[in-house]
XYZ file of C-alpha atoms in Angstrom:
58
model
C 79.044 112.169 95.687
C 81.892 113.674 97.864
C 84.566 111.394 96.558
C 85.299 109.976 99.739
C 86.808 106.323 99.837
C 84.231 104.042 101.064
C 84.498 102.395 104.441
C 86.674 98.998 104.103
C 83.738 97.076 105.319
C 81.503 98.454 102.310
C 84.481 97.673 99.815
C 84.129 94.645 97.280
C 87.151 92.748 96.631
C 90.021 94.723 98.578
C 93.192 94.322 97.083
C 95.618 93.904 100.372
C 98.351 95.718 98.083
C 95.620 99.271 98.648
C 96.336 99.453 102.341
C 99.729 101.180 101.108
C 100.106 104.724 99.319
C 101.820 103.680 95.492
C 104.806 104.647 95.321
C 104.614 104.643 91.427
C 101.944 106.367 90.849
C 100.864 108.189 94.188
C 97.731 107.031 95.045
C 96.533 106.937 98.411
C 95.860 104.097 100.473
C 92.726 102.678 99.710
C 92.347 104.523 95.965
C 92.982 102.024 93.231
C 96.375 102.618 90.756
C 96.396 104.350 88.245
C 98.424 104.822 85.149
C 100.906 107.915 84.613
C 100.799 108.842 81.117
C 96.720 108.500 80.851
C 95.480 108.613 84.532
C 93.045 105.387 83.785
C 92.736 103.318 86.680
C 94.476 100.238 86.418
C 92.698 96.658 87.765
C 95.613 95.462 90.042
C 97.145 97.603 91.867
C 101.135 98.012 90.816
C 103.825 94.971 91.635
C 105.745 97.755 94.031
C 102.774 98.865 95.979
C 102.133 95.070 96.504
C 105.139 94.300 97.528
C 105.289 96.880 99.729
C 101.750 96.045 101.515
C 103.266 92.362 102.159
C 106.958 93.922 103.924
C 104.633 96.039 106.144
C 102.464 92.846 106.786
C 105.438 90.966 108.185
């Protein structure tokens, strides 16, 4: 594996908030959130980066 994010068409589920870097955390667009302190990836991607993805949206 090269570690490579997958083509959005090959992606299950797509969160709209991943087309956005996090500011939070850092992640790139299209890598899922993580969290700080442990560097687990988190299910949702953060409130911010969300948020964010819907103001560029509109």
């Amino acid at each position: 594996m090269t570690g490579a994010p997958r083509p959005a068409e090959l992606r299950r589920n797509t969160h709209p908030g991943l087309a956005v870097p996090c500011a939070r955390c850092g992640s790139g667009a299209g890598r899922a959130c993580v969290v700080p302190a442990t560097g687990r990836r988190m299910p949702e991607p953060h409130p911010s980066r969300t948020d964010a993805a819907a103001e560029r949206a509109a």
